[in-house]
CSV table of C-alpha atoms in Angstrom, one decimal:
chain,number,residue,atom,x,y,z
A,59,MET,CA,-165.1,-87.8,81.8
A,60,SER,CA,-162.8,-86.9,78.9
A,61,PRO,CA,-162.9,-83.3,77.5
A,62,GLU,CA,-164.6,-84.5,74.3
A,63,GLY,CA,-167.1,-86.6,76.3
A,64,LYS,CA,-167.9,-83.5,78.4
A,65,LYS,CA,-168.5,-81.5,75.3
A,66,LEU,CA,-170.8,-84.2,73.9
A,67,MET,CA,-172.7,-84.3,77.1
A,68,ASN,CA,-173.2,-80.5,77.0
A,69,ILE,CA,-174.7,-80.9,73.4
A,70,ILE,CA,-177.0,-83.6,74.6
A,71,VAL,CA,-178.2,-81.6,77.6
A,72,LEU,CA,-178.6,-78.5,75.3
A,73,GLY,CA,-180.7,-80.6,72.9
A,74,VAL,CA,-182.9,-82.1,75.7
A,75,GLY,CA,-183.5,-78.7,77.2
A,76,PHE,CA,-184.6,-77.3,73.9
A,77,MET,CA,-186.7,-80.4,73.3
A,78,PHE,CA,-188.8,-79.7,76.5
A,79,ILE,CA,-189.2,-76.0,75.8
A,80,PHE,CA,-190.2,-76.6,72.2
A,81,THR,CA,-192.4,-79.6,72.9
A,82,ALA,CA,-194.5,-76.9,74.6
A,83,PHE,CA,-193.9,-74.0,72.2
A,84,GLN,CA,-194.0,-75.7,68.8
A,85,THR,CA,-197.1,-77.6,69.8
A,86,CYS,CA,-198.7,-74.3,71.0
A,87,GLY,CA,-197.8,-72.6,67.6
A,88,ASN,CA,-199.2,-75.6,65.7
A,89,ILE,CA,-202.6,-75.5,67.4
A,90,GLU,CA,-203.1,-71.9,68.5
A,91,GLN,CA,-205.0,-70.7,65.4
A,92,THR,CA,-207.3,-73.8,65.7
A,93,VAL,CA,-207.8,-73.1,69.4
A,94,ILE,CA,-208.5,-69.4,68.9
A,95,LYS,CA,-211.2,-70.3,66.3
A,96,SER,CA,-212.9,-72.4,69.0
A,97,PHE,CA,-213.2,-69.6,71.6
A,98,ASN,CA,-216.7,-68.7,72.7
A,99,SER,CA,-215.5,-65.5,74.4
A,100,THR,CA,-216.7,-62.1,73.0
A,101,THR,CA,-213.8,-60.3,74.7
A,102,PHE,CA,-211.0,-62.1,73.0
A,103,HIS,CA,-210.2,-60.8,69.5
A,104,ALA,CA,-206.8,-62.0,68.3
A,105,SER,CA,-205.2,-64.0,65.5
A,106,GLY,CA,-202.6,-66.7,66.0
A,107,TYR,CA,-201.0,-65.7,62.7
A,108,THR,CA,-200.7,-62.1,63.9
A,109,SER,CA,-199.2,-63.2,67.2
A,110,MET,CA,-196.6,-65.3,65.4
A,111,ALA,CA,-195.9,-62.3,63.1
A,112,ILE,CA,-195.3,-60.1,66.2
A,113,ILE,CA,-193.1,-62.8,67.7
A,114,TYR,CA,-190.8,-63.1,64.7
A,115,GLY,CA,-190.9,-59.4,64.0
A,116,VAL,CA,-189.6,-58.6,67.5
A,117,PHE,CA,-187.3,-61.6,67.2
A,118,SER,CA,-185.7,-60.2,64.1
A,119,ALA,CA,-185.4,-56.7,65.6
A,120,SER,CA,-183.8,-58.1,68.8
A,121,ASN,CA,-181.3,-60.4,67.1
A,122,LEU,CA,-178.6,-57.8,66.6
A,123,LEU,CA,-178.7,-56.9,70.3
A,124,ALA,CA,-178.9,-60.5,71.5
A,125,PRO,CA,-175.1,-61.1,71.4
A,126,SER,CA,-174.7,-58.2,73.8
A,127,VAL,CA,-177.0,-59.8,76.3
A,128,VAL,CA,-175.3,-63.2,75.9
A,129,ALA,CA,-171.9,-61.4,76.4
A,130,VAL,CA,-173.0,-59.8,79.6
A,131,ALA,CA,-175.1,-62.6,81.2
A,132,GLY,CA,-173.4,-65.7,79.8
A,133,ALA,CA,-175.1,-68.3,77.6
A,134,GLN,CA,-176.5,-70.4,80.5
A,135,LEU,CA,-178.4,-67.7,82.3
A,136,SER,CA,-179.5,-66.2,79.0
A,137,MET,CA,-181.1,-69.4,77.9
A,138,PHE,CA,-182.8,-69.9,81.3
A,139,PHE,CA,-184.5,-66.5,81.5
A,140,SER,CA,-185.4,-66.6,77.8
A,141,GLY,CA,-187.0,-70.0,78.4
A,142,LEU,CA,-189.2,-68.5,81.1
A,143,LEU,CA,-190.6,-66.1,78.6
A,144,TYR,CA,-191.6,-69.0,76.4
A,145,SER,CA,-193.4,-70.5,79.4
A,146,ALA,CA,-195.2,-67.3,80.1
A,147,TYR,CA,-196.5,-67.1,76.5
A,148,ILE,CA,-197.9,-70.7,76.7
A,149,ALA,CA,-199.5,-70.0,80.1
A,150,VAL,CA,-201.5,-67.1,78.6
A,151,PHE,CA,-203.8,-69.6,76.8
A,152,VAL,CA,-205.0,-70.9,80.2
A,153,TYR,CA,-207.0,-67.7,80.7
A,154,PRO,CA,-206.6,-65.7,77.5
A,155,TYR,CA,-207.0,-62.0,77.1
A,156,THR,CA,-206.2,-60.1,73.9
A,157,TRP,CA,-203.8,-57.6,75.7
A,158,SER,CA,-201.9,-60.4,77.5
A,159,PHE,CA,-201.7,-62.5,74.4
A,160,TYR,CA,-200.1,-59.8,72.3
A,161,THR,CA,-197.9,-58.6,75.2
A,162,ALA,CA,-196.6,-62.1,75.7
A,163,SER,CA,-195.9,-62.2,71.9
A,164,VAL,CA,-193.6,-59.2,72.2
A,165,LEU,CA,-191.8,-60.6,75.2
A,166,VAL,CA,-191.2,-64.1,73.7
A,167,GLY,CA,-189.9,-62.5,70.5
A,168,ALA,CA,-187.2,-60.7,72.5
A,169,GLY,CA,-186.5,-63.8,74.5
A,170,ALA,CA,-186.2,-66.0,71.4
A,171,ALA,CA,-183.4,-63.8,70.0
A,172,VAL,CA,-181.4,-64.3,73.2
A,173,LEU,CA,-182.2,-68.0,73.5
A,174,TRP,CA,-181.1,-68.9,70.0
A,175,THR,CA,-178.0,-66.7,70.0
A,176,ALA,CA,-176.9,-68.4,73.3
A,177,GLN,CA,-177.7,-71.8,71.8
A,178,GLY,CA,-175.4,-71.1,68.8
A,179,ASN,CA,-172.7,-70.0,71.2
A,180,VAL,CA,-172.9,-73.2,73.3
A,181,LEU,CA,-172.9,-75.3,70.1
A,182,ALA,CA,-169.8,-73.6,68.8
A,183,LEU,CA,-167.9,-73.7,72.1
A,184,ASN,CA,-168.5,-77.4,72.4
A,185,SER,CA,-167.6,-78.3,68.8
A,186,GLY,CA,-164.6,-78.3,66.5
A,187,PRO,CA,-164.2,-78.4,62.7
A,188,VAL,CA,-164.6,-82.2,62.8
A,189,THR,CA,-167.5,-82.5,65.3
A,190,ILE,CA,-169.6,-79.5,64.2
A,191,GLY,CA,-171.7,-81.5,61.7
A,192,ARG,CA,-172.2,-84.3,64.2
A,193,ASN,CA,-173.2,-82.0,67.0
A,194,SER,CA,-175.5,-80.0,64.8
A,195,GLY,CA,-177.3,-83.2,63.9
A,196,ILE,CA,-177.5,-84.4,67.5
A,197,PHE,CA,-178.9,-81.1,68.6
A,198,TRP,CA,-181.4,-80.9,65.7
A,199,ALA,CA,-182.7,-84.4,66.2
A,200,LEU,CA,-183.2,-83.9,69.9
A,201,LEU,CA,-184.9,-80.6,69.4
A,202,GLN,CA,-187.3,-82.1,66.8
A,203,PHE,CA,-188.5,-84.8,69.2
A,204,SER,CA,-190.5,-81.9,70.6
A,205,LEU,CA,-192.8,-82.1,67.6
A,206,LEU,CA,-193.3,-85.8,68.2
A,207,PHE,CA,-194.1,-85.7,71.9
A,208,GLY,CA,-196.2,-82.6,72.0
A,209,ASN,CA,-198.4,-83.4,69.0
A,210,LEU,CA,-198.9,-87.0,70.2
A,211,PHE,CA,-200.3,-85.5,73.3
A,212,ILE,CA,-202.6,-83.3,71.2
A,213,PHE,CA,-203.8,-86.2,69.1
A,214,CYS,CA,-204.7,-88.3,72.1
A,215,ALA,CA,-206.3,-85.4,74.0
A,216,TRP,CA,-208.5,-84.2,71.1
A,217,HIS,CA,-209.3,-87.4,69.3
A,218,GLY,CA,-212.9,-87.4,68.3
A,219,HIS,CA,-213.5,-83.8,69.4
A,220,GLU,CA,-215.2,-81.6,66.8
A,221,HIS,CA,-215.0,-78.6,69.1
A,222,ILE,CA,-212.3,-77.6,71.6
A,223,SER,CA,-213.9,-76.8,75.0
A,224,ASP,CA,-212.4,-74.5,77.6
A,225,LYS,CA,-211.6,-77.5,79.8
A,226,ASP,CA,-209.8,-79.2,76.9
A,227,ARG,CA,-207.8,-76.0,76.2
A,228,GLN,CA,-206.8,-75.4,79.9
A,229,THR,CA,-205.7,-79.0,80.4
A,230,VAL,CA,-203.5,-78.9,77.4
A,231,PHE,CA,-201.9,-75.5,78.1
A,232,ILE,CA,-201.3,-76.1,81.8
A,233,SER,CA,-199.4,-79.3,80.9
A,234,LEU,CA,-197.4,-77.5,78.2
A,235,THR,CA,-196.4,-74.8,80.6
A,236,VAL,CA,-195.0,-77.3,83.1
A,237,ILE,CA,-193.1,-79.1,80.3
A,238,SER,CA,-191.6,-75.8,79.2
A,239,LEU,CA,-190.4,-75.0,82.7
A,240,VAL,CA,-188.6,-78.3,83.0
A,241,GLY,CA,-186.6,-77.5,79.9
A,242,CYS,CA,-185.6,-74.1,81.4
A,243,PHE,CA,-184.0,-75.7,84.5
A,244,LEU,CA,-182.2,-78.4,82.5
A,245,PHE,CA,-179.8,-75.6,81.2
A,246,PHE,CA,-178.2,-75.5,84.6
A,247,LEU,CA,-176.7,-79.0,83.9
A,248,ILE,CA,-174.5,-77.5,81.2
A,249,ARG,CA,-170.8,-77.2,82.2
A,250,THR,CA,-168.1,-75.0,80.8
A,251,PRO,CA,-165.7,-76.8,78.5
A,252,ASP,CA,-162.1,-77.4,79.8
A,253,PRO,CA,-160.0,-74.2,79.5
A,254,ASP,CA,-157.5,-75.6,77.1
A,255,LEU,CA,-160.3,-76.4,74.6
A,256,GLU,CA,-162.0,-73.1,74.7
A,257,PRO,CA,-161.6,-70.2,72.2
A,258,ALA,CA,-159.2,-67.5,73.0
A,259,PRO,CA,-160.6,-65.4,75.9
A,260,CYS,CA,-159.9,-62.1,74.0
A,261,ASP,CA,-162.9,-62.8,71.7
A,262,PRO,CA,-165.7,-60.9,73.4
A,263,SER,CA,-168.5,-62.5,71.3
A,264,GLU,CA,-167.7,-65.9,72.8
A,265,ALA,CA,-169.4,-65.4,76.2
A,266,PRO,CA,-168.6,-68.0,78.9
A,267,LEU,CA,-171.3,-70.5,79.8
A,268,LEU,CA,-171.0,-69.6,83.5
A,269,PRO,CA,-170.2,-66.4,85.3
A,270,SER,CA,-166.6,-66.1,86.3
A,271,ASP,CA,-165.7,-66.8,89.9
A,272,SER,CA,-162.6,-64.6,89.8
A,273,GLY,CA,-162.7,-61.7,92.3
A,274,GLU,CA,-159.4,-60.1,91.2
A,275,SER,CA,-161.0,-57.3,89.1
A,276,THR,CA,-162.4,-54.2,90.6
A,277,LEU,CA,-166.1,-53.5,90.2
A,278,GLY,CA,-165.4,-50.5,88.0
A,279,SER,CA,-163.1,-52.3,85.7
A,280,THR,CA,-165.5,-55.3,85.5
A,281,ASN,CA,-168.4,-53.0,84.5
A,282,CYS,CA,-166.3,-51.3,81.9
A,283,HIS,CA,-165.2,-54.6,80.5
A,284,VAL,CA,-168.9,-55.8,80.4
A,285,CYS,CA,-170.0,-52.7,78.6
A,286,TRP,CA,-167.2,-53.1,76.1
A,287,GLN,CA,-168.2,-56.7,75.5
A,288,ALA,CA,-171.8,-55.7,74.9
A,289,ALA,CA,-170.9,-52.9,72.5
A,290,ASP,CA,-168.3,-55.0,70.6
A,291,ALA,CA,-170.7,-57.9,70.2
A,292,PHE,CA,-173.3,-55.6,68.6
A,293,VAL,CA,-170.8,-54.0,66.2
A,294,GLN,CA,-169.5,-57.5,65.2
A,295,ALA,CA,-173.1,-58.7,64.5
A,296,CYS,CA,-173.7,-55.6,62.2
A,297,LYS,CA,-170.5,-56.1,60.3
A,298,MET,CA,-171.1,-59.9,59.9
A,299,LEU,CA,-174.5,-59.2,58.3
A,300,VAL,CA,-172.8,-57.8,55.2
A,301,THR,CA,-169.9,-60.3,54.9
A,302,LYS,CA,-169.7,-62.3,51.6
A,303,GLU,CA,-170.3,-65.6,53.4
A,304,MET,CA,-173.5,-64.4,55.2
A,305,LEU,CA,-174.8,-62.6,52.1
A,306,LEU,CA,-174.5,-65.8,50.1
A,307,LEU,CA,-176.3,-67.8,52.8
A,308,SER,CA,-179.0,-65.2,53.3
A,309,LEU,CA,-181.5,-66.5,50.7
A,310,ALA,CA,-181.3,-70.1,52.1
A,311,ILE,CA,-181.8,-68.7,55.6
A,312,ALA,CA,-184.7,-66.6,54.4
A,313,TYR,CA,-186.3,-69.8,52.9
A,314,THR,CA,-186.1,-71.6,56.2
A,315,GLY,CA,-188.0,-68.7,57.8
A,316,VAL,CA,-190.8,-68.9,55.3
A,317,GLU,CA,-191.2,-72.7,55.4
A,318,LEU,CA,-190.9,-72.6,59.2
A,319,THR,CA,-194.0,-70.5,59.2
A,320,PHE,CA,-195.7,-72.9,56.8
A,321,TYR,CA,-195.0,-76.2,58.6
A,322,SER,CA,-195.3,-74.9,62.2
A,323,GLY,CA,-198.5,-72.8,61.9
A,324,VAL,CA,-200.2,-72.8,58.5
A,325,TYR,CA,-200.2,-76.4,57.4
A,326,GLY,CA,-201.7,-77.8,60.6
A,327,THR,CA,-204.5,-75.2,60.3
A,328,CYS,CA,-205.1,-76.4,56.7
A,329,VAL,CA,-205.4,-80.0,57.8
A,330,GLY,CA,-207.7,-79.1,60.7
A,331,ALA,CA,-210.0,-77.1,58.3
A,332,THR,CA,-210.4,-79.8,55.7
A,333,ARG,CA,-214.0,-81.0,56.0
A,334,ALA,CA,-213.3,-84.1,53.9
A,335,PHE,CA,-211.1,-85.5,56.7
A,336,GLY,CA,-214.3,-85.9,58.9
A,337,PRO,CA,-214.9,-85.2,62.6
A,338,ASP,CA,-211.4,-86.2,63.5
A,339,ALA,CA,-209.9,-83.3,61.5
A,340,LYS,CA,-209.0,-81.4,64.7
A,341,SER,CA,-207.0,-84.3,66.1
A,342,LEU,CA,-205.3,-84.6,62.8
A,343,VAL,CA,-203.6,-81.3,63.5
A,344,GLY,CA,-201.6,-83.1,66.2
A,345,LEU,CA,-201.0,-86.2,64.0
A,346,SER,CA,-199.7,-83.9,61.3
A,347,GLY,CA,-197.2,-82.4,63.7
A,348,ILE,CA,-196.1,-85.9,64.7
A,349,PHE,CA,-195.2,-86.7,61.1
A,350,VAL,CA,-193.4,-83.3,60.7
A,351,GLY,CA,-191.4,-84.3,63.8
A,352,LEU,CA,-190.6,-87.8,62.4
A,353,GLY,CA,-189.2,-86.1,59.3
A,354,GLU,CA,-187.1,-83.7,61.3
A,355,ILE,CA,-185.7,-86.5,63.5
A,356,LEU,CA,-184.8,-88.7,60.6
A,357,GLY,CA,-183.2,-85.8,58.7
A,358,GLY,CA,-181.3,-84.6,61.8
A,359,GLY,CA,-180.0,-88.2,62.6
A,360,ALA,CA,-179.2,-89.2,59.0
A,361,PHE,CA,-177.4,-86.0,58.0
A,362,GLY,CA,-175.9,-85.2,61.3
A,363,LEU,CA,-175.0,-88.4,63.2
A,364,LEU,CA,-174.3,-90.4,60.0
A,365,ASN,CA,-172.5,-87.6,58.2
A,366,LYS,CA,-169.4,-87.8,60.3
A,367,ARG,CA,-166.4,-85.7,59.1
A,368,GLY,CA,-168.6,-84.4,56.3
A,369,ARG,CA,-168.4,-87.5,54.0
A,370,LEU,CA,-171.7,-86.7,52.3
A,371,GLY,CA,-171.0,-83.0,51.9
A,372,ARG,CA,-173.5,-80.3,52.5
A,373,ASN,CA,-174.7,-79.7,48.9
A,374,PRO,CA,-176.3,-83.1,48.4
A,375,VAL,CA,-178.2,-82.9,51.7
A,376,VAL,CA,-179.6,-79.4,50.8
A,377,MET,CA,-180.6,-80.6,47.3
A,378,LEU,CA,-182.4,-83.6,48.9
A,379,GLY,CA,-184.2,-81.2,51.2
A,380,LEU,CA,-185.4,-79.0,48.3
A,381,LEU,CA,-186.7,-82.1,46.4
A,382,ALA,CA,-188.5,-83.3,49.5
A,383,HIS,CA,-190.2,-79.9,49.9
A,384,TYR,CA,-191.1,-79.6,46.2
A,385,LEU,CA,-192.8,-83.0,46.3
A,386,ALA,CA,-194.7,-82.0,49.5
A,387,PHE,CA,-195.7,-78.6,47.9
A,388,PHE,CA,-197.2,-80.4,44.8
A,389,LEU,CA,-199.1,-82.9,46.9
A,390,ILE,CA,-200.4,-80.2,49.2
A,391,PHE,CA,-201.6,-78.2,46.2
A,392,ILE,CA,-203.7,-81.0,44.8
A,393,ASN,CA,-204.8,-82.5,48.2
A,394,ILE,CA,-205.9,-79.4,50.2
A,395,ALA,CA,-208.4,-76.7,49.2
A,396,ASP,CA,-207.0,-73.3,48.3
A,397,ASP,CA,-208.9,-71.5,51.1
A,398,ALA,CA,-207.8,-73.8,53.9
A,399,PRO,CA,-205.5,-71.3,55.6
A,400,LEU,CA,-208.3,-68.8,55.9
A,401,ALA,CA,-211.2,-71.1,56.6
A,402,PRO,CA,-213.5,-70.6,59.7
A,403,GLU,CA,-213.9,-73.2,62.4
A,404,GLU,CA,-216.5,-75.2,60.4
A,405,GLY,CA,-214.0,-75.8,57.6
A,406,THR,CA,-213.2,-75.2,54.0
A,407,ARG,CA,-215.7,-74.1,51.4
A,408,LEU,CA,-213.8,-75.0,48.3
A,409,HIS,CA,-212.8,-78.4,46.9
A,410,ALA,CA,-209.3,-79.7,46.3
A,411,TYR,CA,-208.1,-81.1,42.9
A,412,ILE,CA,-208.4,-84.6,44.2
A,413,GLN,CA,-210.5,-86.3,46.9
A,414,PRO,CA,-208.5,-85.2,50.1
A,415,SER,CA,-206.5,-88.1,51.6
A,416,VAL,CA,-205.3,-88.3,55.1
A,417,ALA,CA,-202.4,-90.5,54.1
A,418,VAL,CA,-201.2,-87.9,51.5
A,419,ALA,CA,-201.6,-85.1,54.0
A,420,LEU,CA,-199.5,-87.0,56.6
A,421,LEU,CA,-196.9,-87.9,53.9
A,422,CYS,CA,-196.6,-84.1,53.2
A,423,SER,CA,-196.1,-83.4,56.9
A,424,PHE,CA,-193.2,-85.9,56.9
A,425,LEU,CA,-191.6,-84.4,53.8
A,426,LEU,CA,-191.9,-80.9,55.2
A,427,GLY,CA,-190.0,-82.0,58.3
A,428,LEU,CA,-187.4,-84.0,56.4
A,429,GLY,CA,-186.7,-81.0,54.1
A,430,ASP,CA,-186.5,-78.6,56.9
A,431,SER,CA,-184.0,-80.7,58.8
A,432,CYS,CA,-181.8,-80.9,55.7
A,433,PHE,CA,-181.7,-77.2,55.3
A,434,ASN,CA,-181.2,-76.3,59.0
A,435,THR,CA,-178.6,-78.9,59.9
A,436,GLN,CA,-176.5,-77.8,57.0
A,437,LEU,CA,-176.9,-74.1,57.7
A,438,LEU,CA,-175.9,-74.7,61.4
A,439,SER,CA,-172.9,-76.7,60.2
A,440,ILE,CA,-171.7,-74.2,57.6
A,441,ILE,CA,-172.2,-71.2,59.9
A,442,GLY,CA,-170.6,-73.0,62.9
A,443,PHE,CA,-167.6,-73.9,60.7
A,444,THR,CA,-167.2,-70.6,58.8
A,445,PHE,CA,-167.6,-68.4,61.9
A,446,ARG,CA,-166.3,-70.8,64.6
A,447,ASN,CA,-164.1,-68.1,66.1
A,448,ASN,CA,-167.0,-65.6,66.3
A,449,SER,CA,-170.1,-67.7,66.6
A,450,ALA,CA,-172.5,-65.6,68.8
A,451,PRO,CA,-172.9,-62.8,66.3
A,452,ALA,CA,-173.0,-65.2,63.4
A,453,PHE,CA,-175.9,-67.2,64.9
A,454,ALA,CA,-177.6,-63.9,65.8
A,455,VAL,CA,-177.5,-62.8,62.2
A,456,PHE,CA,-178.8,-66.2,61.1
A,457,LYS,CA,-181.8,-65.9,63.3
A,458,PHE,CA,-182.2,-62.2,62.4
A,459,ILE,CA,-182.7,-63.0,58.7
A,460,GLN,CA,-184.8,-66.1,59.4
A,461,SER,CA,-187.1,-64.4,61.8
A,462,ILE,CA,-187.7,-61.4,59.5
A,463,LEU,CA,-189.0,-63.7,56.8
A,464,ALA,CA,-191.0,-65.8,59.3
A,465,ALA,CA,-192.7,-62.6,60.5
A,466,LEU,CA,-193.5,-61.6,57.0
A,467,ALA,CA,-194.9,-65.0,56.2
A,468,PHE,CA,-197.1,-65.2,59.3
A,469,PHE,CA,-198.4,-61.7,58.3
A,470,TYR,CA,-199.4,-62.6,54.8
A,471,SER,CA,-200.9,-65.9,56.0
A,472,ASN,CA,-203.8,-63.9,57.3
A,473,PHE,CA,-204.9,-63.2,53.7
A,474,LEU,CA,-203.0,-65.2,51.1
A,475,ALA,CA,-204.6,-68.3,49.7
A,476,LEU,CA,-202.7,-71.6,49.9
A,477,SER,CA,-201.5,-71.6,46.2
A,478,TRP,CA,-199.8,-68.2,46.6
A,479,GLN,CA,-198.0,-69.3,49.7
A,480,LEU,CA,-196.7,-72.4,48.0
A,481,LEU,CA,-195.6,-70.4,45.0
A,482,ILE,CA,-193.5,-68.1,47.2
A,483,MET,CA,-191.8,-71.1,48.8
A,484,VAL,CA,-191.0,-72.7,45.5
A,485,ALA,CA,-189.3,-69.6,44.1
A,486,LEU,CA,-187.4,-68.7,47.3
A,487,GLY,CA,-186.3,-72.4,47.9
A,488,PHE,CA,-184.8,-72.6,44.4
A,489,ALA,CA,-182.9,-69.3,44.8
A,490,GLY,CA,-181.8,-70.2,48.3
A,491,THR,CA,-180.4,-73.6,47.2
A,492,LEU,CA,-178.3,-72.0,44.4
A,493,THR,CA,-176.8,-69.4,46.7
A,494,PHE,CA,-176.1,-72.1,49.3
A,495,PHE,CA,-174.1,-74.0,46.7
A,496,ALA,CA,-172.1,-70.8,46.0
A,497,ALA,CA,-171.5,-70.3,49.8
A,498,GLU,CA,-170.3,-73.9,50.2
A,499,ARG,CA,-167.9,-73.6,47.3
A,500,HIS,CA,-166.5,-70.3,48.7
A,501,THR,CA,-166.1,-71.9,52.2
A,502,GLN,CA,-164.3,-74.9,50.8
A,503,ALA,CA,-162.0,-72.7,48.8
A,504,VAL,CA,-161.1,-70.6,51.9
A,505,ALA,CA,-160.5,-73.8,53.9
A,506,CYS,CA,-158.1,-75.2,51.2
A,507,GLN,CA,-156.2,-71.9,51.2
A,508,ASP,CA,-155.8,-72.0,55.0
A,509,LEU,CA,-154.5,-75.6,54.8
A,510,ARG,CA,-151.9,-74.6,52.1
A,511,HIS,CA,-150.8,-71.6,54.2
A,512,GLU,CA,-150.2,-73.9,57.2
A,513,GLY,CA,-148.2,-76.3,55.0
A,514,ILE,CA,-150.6,-79.2,55.3
């Protein structure tokens, strides 16, 4: 296999591994608030929104340390052990207890920081300036198949169920746990790129995929080098947080954190709580997730695979994503009752502005996924291009900002009505798009200067 073919295969394996893990985890996040409302137990007192707030809060706090872990353990082992924590979180729902649920939330938050930092590292190591957009799109499309498969399973398993029984819950979460474990073991199929195509070995943030087989160094010098790598990766992440490029991208990244909360946890709950959708409202939670996944896959494919060599440019794709989201927000505002995020198991008490339509609700799910893929593929692309020689800290900072806002959004989802949540996303999306345009202009100007200096 050619060096480029080997790199492409690594990207595909990476995407498939994440697809399995997030088939389980994103499905879990989409349904957990609905599942928790169905519990008959008097000993379980927890909130799915609070759990997600804990996950993303710990995620954000752990992100600046994650490059150090990846530098020490390598990207492959980092992803494997982090994936096991995701599996443990899902398994908690088989026999749920409040203490184990919130403990697992803390652990998976820490694991998520390491997992996504390692993912960005692998993506950068296996991409160049020409292929970063294509590879980002391939990874994103494969990842978002997770929404399609997991929620299709939920739709079939819960079709016609007005109440989720203990047996229904256990069957679903045992299956999701096994699926997640399969994804963890797939990471062992990733191979280190050929030496002549790797970044310079003096960059400590670019951790190797696999541990070194060399036995020439003494144990003391190896330990010293590892400690230096870990400390230097942390320092670089802190410095990168205040660079001009990252500050310009921060509002767009923050927006993806807020709308991630909405499409992955809040909107499915709103659909399931809408009485006008009839007795199948619970199964529509899964169907809504399927349509989110279809939007994500279409966006990842169209703006990654088809946007070879950046012919479309990043700005038009981000603008399309914002317009898709604005249309979805308007339709959700008129189609779903304002108290839907906070409604009990029996459903909403208020009326929407129009007679609620399942078709409109599913169209909104599709638009949410399409817009999310537009923003995320272009953020992955611009960060991978701008910080290609120092990718692990850059992706850690990306997830640090995103997860802070996701944690905040899951927290306020416990008490803010739907209209206020939509208003927050409208304002932040507009500001994030403007600053993304400024970041893209700055990136292109720097790239042109580099070409002139090289005499091209």
